Coordinates of N, CA and C in Angstrom, one line a residue:
X980 N 112.9 115.7 110.3 CA 112.5 114.4 109.7 C 111.7 114.7 108.4
X981 N 112.1 114.2 107.3 CA 111.4 114.4 106.1 C 110.2 113.4 106.0
X982 N 109.1 114.0 105.5 CA 107.9 113.1 105.2 C 107.8 112.8 103.7
X983 N 107.1 111.7 103.4 CA 107.0 111.3 102.0 C 105.5 111.0 101.8
X984 N 105.1 111.3 100.5 CA 103.8 110.9 100.1 C 104.0 109.7 99.2
X985 N 103.2 108.7 99.4 CA 103.4 107.4 98.7 C 102.1 106.8 98.3
X986 N 102.1 106.1 97.2 CA 101.0 105.3 96.7 C 101.6 103.9 96.4
X987 N 101.3 102.9 97.2 CA 102.0 101.6 97.0 C 101.1 100.6 96.3
X988 N 100.2 101.1 95.5 CA 99.3 100.2 94.7 C 98.9 100.9 93.5
X989 N 99.8 100.9 92.5 CA 99.6 101.6 91.2 C 99.5 100.6 90.1
X990 N 98.5 100.7 89.3 CA 98.4 99.8 88.1 C 98.7 100.6 86.8
X991 N 99.4 99.9 85.9 CA 99.6 100.5 84.6 C 98.5 99.9 83.7
X992 N 98.5 100.3 82.4 CA 97.6 99.8 81.4 C 97.7 98.3 81.1
X993 N 98.7 97.7 81.8 CA 98.8 96.2 81.7 C 97.7 95.5 82.5
X994 N 97.3 96.1 83.6 CA 96.2 95.5 84.4 C 94.9 95.8 83.8
X995 N 94.1 94.7 83.7 CA 92.8 94.8 83.0 C 91.8 95.8 83.7
X996 N 92.0 96.1 84.9 CA 91.2 97.1 85.6 C 91.6 98.5 85.4
X997 N 92.8 98.7 84.8 CA 93.3 100.1 84.6 C 92.9 100.7 83.3
X998 N 92.9 102.0 83.2 CA 92.6 102.7 81.9 C 93.8 102.6 81.0
X999 N 93.6 102.7 79.7 CA 94.7 102.7 78.8 C 95.6 104.0 79.0
X1000 N 95.1 105.0 79.6 CA 95.8 106.2 79.9 C 96.9 106.0 81.0
X1001 N 96.9 104.9 81.7 CA 97.8 104.6 82.7 C 99.2 104.2 82.1
X1002 N 99.8 105.1 81.3 CA 101.1 104.8 80.7 C 102.1 105.2 81.7
X1003 N 103.4 104.7 81.5 CA 104.4 105.1 82.4 C 104.6 106.7 82.5
X1004 N 104.5 107.4 81.3 CA 104.7 108.8 81.3 C 103.6 109.5 82.1
X1005 N 102.3 109.0 82.0 CA 101.2 109.7 82.7 C 101.3 109.4 84.2
X1006 N 101.8 108.2 84.6 CA 101.9 107.8 86.0 C 103.0 108.7 86.6
X1007 N 104.1 108.8 86.0 CA 105.2 109.7 86.6 C 104.8 111.1 86.6
X1008 N 104.1 111.6 85.5 CA 103.7 113.0 85.5 C 102.7 113.3 86.6
X1009 N 101.7 112.4 86.8 CA 100.8 112.6 87.9 C 101.5 112.6 89.3
X1010 N 102.5 111.8 89.5 CA 103.2 111.8 90.7 C 103.9 113.1 90.9
X1011 N 104.5 113.7 89.9 CA 105.1 115.0 90.0 C 104.0 116.1 90.2
X1012 N 102.9 116.0 89.5 CA 101.9 117.0 89.7 C 101.3 117.0 91.1
X1013 N 101.1 115.8 91.7 CA 100.5 115.7 93.0 C 101.5 115.5 94.2
X1014 N 102.7 115.6 93.9 CA 103.8 115.6 94.9 C 103.9 114.2 95.6
X1015 N 103.8 113.2 94.8 CA 103.9 111.8 95.3 C 105.4 111.4 95.1
X1016 N 106.0 111.1 96.2 CA 107.5 110.8 96.2 C 107.8 109.3 95.9
X1017 N 106.9 108.4 96.3 CA 107.2 107.0 96.2 C 106.0 106.3 95.6
X1018 N 106.2 105.4 94.6 CA 105.1 104.5 94.2 C 105.6 103.1 94.1
X1019 N 104.6 102.2 94.2 CA 104.9 100.8 93.9 C 104.0 100.4 92.7
X1020 N 104.6 100.0 91.6 CA 103.9 99.5 90.5 C 103.5 98.1 90.8
X1021 N 102.1 97.8 90.9 CA 101.6 96.6 91.3 C 100.5 96.1 90.4
X1022 N 100.9 95.8 89.2 CA 99.9 95.2 88.2 C 99.5 93.8 88.7
X1023 N 98.3 93.4 88.1 CA 97.7 92.1 88.5 C 98.6 91.0 87.9
X1024 N 99.1 90.2 88.8 CA 99.8 88.9 88.5 C 101.0 89.1 87.5
X1025 N 101.6 90.3 87.4 CA 102.7 90.5 86.5 C 103.5 91.7 87.0
X1026 N 104.8 91.7 86.6 CA 105.6 92.8 86.9 C 106.2 93.4 85.6
X1027 N 105.6 93.1 84.5 CA 106.3 93.4 83.2 C 106.4 94.9 82.9
X1028 N 105.7 95.8 83.6 CA 105.8 97.2 83.3 C 106.6 98.0 84.3
X1029 N 107.1 97.3 85.3 CA 107.8 98.0 86.4 C 109.1 98.7 85.8
X1030 N 109.8 98.1 85.0 CA 111.0 98.7 84.5 C 110.7 99.9 83.6
X1031 N 109.6 99.9 82.9 CA 109.2 101.0 82.1 C 108.9 102.2 82.9
X1032 N 108.2 102.1 84.0 CA 107.9 103.2 84.9 C 109.1 103.7 85.6
X1033 N 109.9 102.7 86.1 CA 111.1 103.1 86.8 C 112.1 103.8 85.9
X1034 N 112.2 103.4 84.7 CA 113.1 104.1 83.7 C 112.6 105.5 83.5
X1035 N 111.3 105.7 83.3 CA 110.9 107.1 83.1 C 110.9 107.9 84.3
X1036 N 110.9 107.3 85.5 CA 111.0 108.1 86.7 C 112.4 108.5 87.1
X1037 N 113.4 107.9 86.5 CA 114.8 108.2 86.8 C 115.1 109.7 86.7
X1038 N 115.7 110.3 87.7 CA 116.0 111.7 87.7 C 114.9 112.6 88.0
X1039 N 113.7 112.1 88.2 CA 112.5 113.0 88.5 C 112.3 113.2 90.0
X1040 N 112.9 112.4 90.8 CA 112.6 112.5 92.3 C 111.5 111.5 92.7
X1041 N 110.9 110.8 91.8 CA 109.9 109.8 92.1 C 110.6 108.5 92.2
X1042 N 110.5 107.8 93.3 CA 111.0 106.5 93.5 C 110.0 105.4 93.2
X1043 N 110.4 104.5 92.4 CA 109.5 103.4 92.0 C 110.0 102.1 92.7
X1044 N 109.1 101.5 93.5 CA 109.3 100.2 94.1 C 108.7 99.1 93.2
X1045 N 109.4 98.0 92.9 CA 108.9 96.9 92.2 C 107.9 96.1 93.0
X1046 N 106.7 95.8 92.4 CA 105.7 95.1 93.1 C 104.8 94.4 92.2
X1047 N 103.8 93.8 92.8 CA 102.8 93.0 92.1 C 101.5 92.8 93.0
X1048 N 100.4 92.8 92.4 CA 99.2 92.5 93.1 C 98.8 91.1 92.6
X1049 N 98.7 90.1 93.5 CA 98.4 88.8 93.2 C 97.0 88.5 93.6
X1050 N 96.3 87.6 92.9 CA 95.0 87.1 93.3 C 95.1 85.7 93.7
X1051 N 94.7 85.4 94.9 CA 94.8 84.0 95.4 C 93.7 83.1 95.0
X1052 N 93.8 81.9 95.4 CA 92.7 80.9 95.1 C 91.4 81.4 95.7
X1053 N 91.4 82.1 96.8 CA 90.2 82.5 97.5 C 89.7 83.9 96.9
X1054 N 90.4 84.3 95.8 CA 90.1 85.6 95.2 C 90.3 86.8 96.1
X1055 N 91.3 86.6 96.9 CA 91.8 87.7 97.8 C 93.0 88.3 97.1
X1056 N 93.1 89.7 97.0 CA 94.2 90.4 96.4 C 95.2 90.7 97.5
X1057 N 96.5 90.3 97.2 CA 97.6 90.6 98.1 C 98.6 91.5 97.3
X1058 N 99.2 92.5 98.0 CA 100.3 93.3 97.4 C 101.6 92.6 97.8
X1059 N 102.5 92.5 96.8 CA 103.8 92.0 97.1 C 104.8 93.0 96.7
X1060 N 105.7 93.5 97.6 CA 106.7 94.4 97.3 C 108.0 93.7 97.3
X1061 N 108.8 94.0 96.2 CA 110.1 93.3 96.0 C 111.2 94.3 96.2
X1062 N 112.3 93.9 96.8 CA 113.4 94.8 97.1 C 114.3 95.2 95.9
X1063 N 114.1 94.5 94.8 CA 114.9 94.7 93.6 C 114.1 94.2 92.3
X1064 N 114.6 94.6 91.2 CA 114.0 94.1 89.9 C 114.3 92.6 89.8
X1065 N 115.4 92.2 90.2 CA 115.8 90.8 90.1 C 114.8 89.9 91.0
X1066 N 114.5 90.4 92.2 CA 113.6 89.7 93.1 C 112.2 89.7 92.4
X1067 N 111.8 90.8 91.8 CA 110.5 90.8 91.0 C 110.5 89.8 89.9
X1068 N 111.6 89.7 89.1 CA 111.7 88.8 88.0 C 111.5 87.4 88.6
X1069 N 112.1 87.0 89.6 CA 112.0 85.7 90.2 C 110.6 85.5 90.7
X1070 N 110.0 86.5 91.4 CA 108.6 86.4 91.9 C 107.7 86.2 90.7
X1071 N 107.9 86.9 89.6 CA 107.0 86.8 88.4 C 107.1 85.4 87.9
X1072 N 108.3 84.8 87.8 CA 108.4 83.4 87.3 C 107.6 82.5 88.2
X1073 N 107.6 82.7 89.5 CA 106.8 81.9 90.4 C 105.3 82.1 90.2
X1074 N 104.9 83.3 90.1 CA 103.5 83.6 89.8 C 103.0 83.0 88.5
X1075 N 103.8 83.2 87.5 CA 103.4 82.6 86.1 C 103.3 81.1 86.2
X1076 N 104.1 80.5 87.0 CA 104.0 79.0 87.1 C 102.7 78.6 87.8
X1077 N 102.1 79.5 88.5 CA 100.8 79.2 89.2 C 99.6 79.9 88.6
X1078 N 99.8 80.5 87.5 CA 98.7 81.2 86.8 C 98.1 80.3 85.8
X1079 N 96.8 80.1 85.8 CA 96.2 79.2 84.8 C 96.6 79.7 83.4
X1080 N 96.8 78.8 82.4 CA 97.2 79.2 81.1 C 96.0 79.6 80.2
X1081 N 95.4 80.6 80.6 CA 94.2 81.1 79.8 C 94.6 82.3 79.1
X1082 N 94.1 82.5 77.8 CA 94.3 83.7 77.1 C 93.5 84.8 77.6
X1083 N 94.0 86.0 77.4 CA 93.2 87.2 77.7 C 92.1 87.3 76.7
X1084 N 91.0 88.0 77.0 CA 89.9 88.3 76.1 C 89.8 89.8 76.0
X1085 N 90.6 90.4 75.0 CA 90.6 91.8 74.9 C 89.3 92.4 74.6
X1086 N 88.4 91.7 74.0 CA 87.1 92.2 73.7 C 86.3 92.4 74.9
X1087 N 86.6 91.7 76.0 CA 85.9 91.8 77.3 C 86.7 92.7 78.3
X1088 N 88.0 92.4 78.4 CA 88.8 93.0 79.4 C 89.8 94.1 78.9
X1089 N 89.8 94.3 77.6 CA 90.8 95.3 77.0 C 92.1 94.7 76.8
X1090 N 93.0 95.4 76.1 CA 94.3 95.0 75.8 C 95.1 95.2 77.1
X1091 N 96.1 94.3 77.3 CA 97.0 94.4 78.5 C 98.3 94.9 77.9
X1092 N 98.5 96.2 78.0 CA 99.6 96.8 77.3 C 101.0 96.7 78.0
X1093 N 102.0 96.4 77.3 CA 103.4 96.4 77.8 C 104.2 97.5 77.2
X1094 N 104.9 98.3 78.0 CA 105.6 99.5 77.6 C 107.1 99.3 77.7
X1095 N 107.9 100.1 77.0 CA 109.3 100.1 77.2 C 109.7 101.3 78.0
X1096 N 111.0 101.5 78.2 CA 111.5 102.6 79.1 C 111.2 103.9 78.6
X1097 N 110.9 104.0 77.3 CA 110.5 105.3 76.7 C 109.0 105.6 76.8
X1098 N 108.3 104.6 77.2 CA 106.8 104.7 77.4 C 106.1 104.3 76.1
X1099 N 106.8 103.8 75.1 CA 106.2 103.3 73.9 C 105.6 101.9 74.2
X1100 N 104.4 101.6 73.5 CA 103.8 100.3 73.6 C 104.7 99.3 72.8
X1101 N 105.2 98.3 73.4 CA 106.0 97.3 72.7 C 105.3 95.9 72.6
X1102 N 104.2 95.8 73.1 CA 103.5 94.5 73.0 C 102.2 94.5 73.9
X1103 N 101.6 93.3 73.9 CA 100.5 93.0 74.8 C 100.7 91.7 75.4
X1104 N 100.3 91.6 76.6 CA 100.4 90.3 77.4 C 99.2 89.4 76.9
X1105 N 99.5 88.3 76.4 CA 98.4 87.4 75.9 C 97.7 86.6 76.9
X1106 N 98.4 86.5 78.1 CA 97.7 85.7 79.2 C 96.7 86.4 79.9
X1107 N 95.7 85.8 80.4 CA 94.7 86.4 81.3 C 95.3 86.7 82.6
X1108 N 95.4 87.9 83.0 CA 96.1 88.4 84.2 C 95.1 88.5 85.4
X1109 N 93.8 88.8 85.0 CA 92.8 89.1 86.1 C 92.1 87.8 86.4
X1110 N 92.9 86.9 87.1 CA 92.4 85.6 87.5 C 93.2 85.1 88.7
X1111 N 92.7 84.1 89.3 CA 93.3 83.6 90.5 C 94.5 82.6 90.2
X1112 N 95.5 82.7 91.1 CA 96.5 81.7 91.0 C 96.0 80.4 91.7
X1113 N 96.7 79.3 91.5 CA 96.3 78.1 92.1 C 96.9 78.0 93.5
X1114 N 97.1 79.1 94.2 CA 97.7 79.2 95.5 C 96.8 79.9 96.5
X1115 N 96.8 79.4 97.7 CA 96.0 80.1 98.8 C 96.7 81.3 99.3
X1116 N 96.0 82.1 100.1 CA 96.6 83.3 100.8 C 97.8 82.8 101.6
X1117 N 97.6 81.8 102.4 CA 98.7 81.3 103.2 C 99.9 80.9 102.4
X1118 N 99.7 80.2 101.3 CA 100.8 79.7 100.4 C 101.6 80.9 99.8
X1119 N 100.8 81.9 99.3 CA 101.5 83.1 98.8 C 102.2 83.9 99.9
X1120 N 101.6 84.1 101.0 CA 102.3 84.8 102.1 C 103.6 84.1 102.5
X1121 N 103.5 82.8 102.7 CA 104.7 82.0 103.1 C 105.8 82.1 102.1
X1122 N 105.5 82.0 100.8 CA 106.5 82.0 99.8 C 107.1 83.4 99.7
X1123 N 106.3 84.5 99.8 CA 106.8 85.8 99.7 C 107.7 86.1 100.9
X1124 N 107.2 85.8 102.1 CA 108.1 86.1 103.2 C 109.3 85.3 103.2
X1125 N 109.3 84.0 102.7 CA 110.4 83.2 102.6 C 111.5 83.8 101.7
X1126 N 111.0 84.6 100.7 CA 112.0 85.2 99.8 C 112.4 86.6 100.3
X1127 N 111.9 87.0 101.5 CA 112.3 88.3 102.0 C 111.5 89.4 101.4
X1128 N 110.3 89.1 100.8 CA 109.5 90.2 100.2 C 108.5 90.6 101.2
X1129 N 107.9 91.8 100.9 CA 106.8 92.3 101.8 C 105.5 91.8 101.2
X1130 N 104.5 91.4 102.0 CA 103.2 90.9 101.5 C 102.2 91.4 102.5
X1131 N 101.1 92.0 101.9 CA 100.0 92.4 102.7 C 98.7 92.4 101.9
X1132 N 97.6 92.3 102.6 CA 96.3 92.3 102.0 C 95.9 93.6 101.4
X1133 N 95.5 93.6 100.2 CA 95.1 94.9 99.5 C 93.6 95.2 99.8
X1134 N 93.4 96.5 99.8 CA 92.0 97.1 99.9 C 91.1 96.2 100.8
X1135 N 91.5 96.1 102.1 CA 90.7 95.2 102.9 C 89.3 95.7 103.2
X1136 N 89.0 97.0 102.9 CA 87.7 97.6 103.2 C 86.8 97.5 101.9
X1137 N 87.2 97.0 100.8 CA 86.4 97.0 99.6 C 85.4 95.8 99.6
X1138 N 84.3 95.9 98.9 CA 83.3 94.8 98.9 C 83.7 93.6 98.0
X1139 N 84.8 93.6 97.3 CA 85.2 92.5 96.5 C 86.7 92.4 96.5
X1140 N 87.2 91.2 96.3 CA 88.6 90.8 96.2 C 89.4 91.3 97.4
X1141 N 88.7 91.3 98.5 CA 89.4 91.7 99.8 C 89.4 90.6 100.8
X1142 N 90.3 90.7 101.7 CA 90.4 89.6 102.8 C 89.0 89.6 103.5
X1143 N 88.5 90.7 103.9 CA 87.3 90.7 104.7 C 86.1 90.3 103.8
X1144 N 85.9 90.8 102.6 CA 84.8 90.4 101.8 C 84.8 89.0 101.4
X1145 N 85.9 88.4 101.2 CA 86.0 87.0 100.7 C 86.1 86.0 101.8
X1146 N 86.8 86.3 102.9 CA 87.0 85.4 104.0 C 86.2 85.7 105.2
X1147 N 85.7 86.9 105.3 CA 84.8 87.3 106.4 C 85.4 87.8 107.7
X1148 N 86.7 88.0 107.7 CA 87.4 88.5 108.9 C 88.8 89.1 108.5
X1149 N 89.4 89.8 109.4 CA 90.8 90.3 109.2 C 91.7 89.1 109.5
X1150 N 92.9 89.1 108.9 CA 93.8 88.0 109.3 C 94.2 88.1 110.8
X1151 N 94.5 87.0 111.4 CA 94.9 87.0 112.8 C 96.1 87.8 113.0
X1152 N 96.2 88.4 114.1 CA 97.4 89.3 114.5 C 98.7 88.5 114.2
X1153 N 99.6 89.1 113.5 CA 100.9 88.4 113.3 C 100.9 87.8 111.9
X1154 N 99.8 87.6 111.2 CA 99.9 87.0 109.8 C 100.5 88.0 108.9
X1155 N 100.1 89.3 109.0 CA 100.6 90.4 108.2 C 101.0 91.6 109.0
X1156 N 102.0 92.2 108.6 CA 102.5 93.4 109.4 C 101.7 94.7 108.9
X1157 N 101.2 94.6 107.7 CA 100.5 95.7 107.1 C 99.2 95.3 106.5
X1158 N 98.2 96.3 106.4 CA 97.0 96.1 105.7 C 96.8 97.3 104.9
X1159 N 96.3 97.2 103.7 CA 96.0 98.3 102.8 C 94.5 98.7 102.9
X1160 N 94.2 99.9 103.2 CA 92.9 100.5 103.3 C 92.7 101.5 102.2
X1161 N 91.7 101.3 101.3 CA 91.5 102.3 100.3 C 90.8 103.5 100.8
X1162 N 90.9 104.6 100.1 CA 90.3 105.9 100.5 C 88.9 105.9 100.2

């Protein structure tokens, strides 16, 4: 039986919490250097860089899963994994419809960089991505599961933006099949 090394919570330079060095080429290069077989690109409230990373990973042996990290009304982060780029596009439309129409403040949060398949910067996302949707944890979970997507709480052991830190408990058994614990 083959084993795999995976990181299912990877941010590109599109996420305000990520460094500008988190380019598609650097992400794929680090996967190769550290023997990571599978990654999920999960930028905050957007999937705009998944194609760029997946394109650069083609033929390298690194598998890229489309995903997103969403921030709920309760400021809980959930990871959403999509089975296809089309499912991600549809999910992104849903998320953008529930994201407040606030502009990013690059002087505070930095530029939110968008890359193409060659890894070149082709734009910046003008919307504020590091903010809460107008949806609850339960609403996001129900919608994701209804679409056949995977949904689980991110970094439940962290002191902020986690299920435990913001709601005070772990979700009841059966609410989520997975929980992400940070190292």
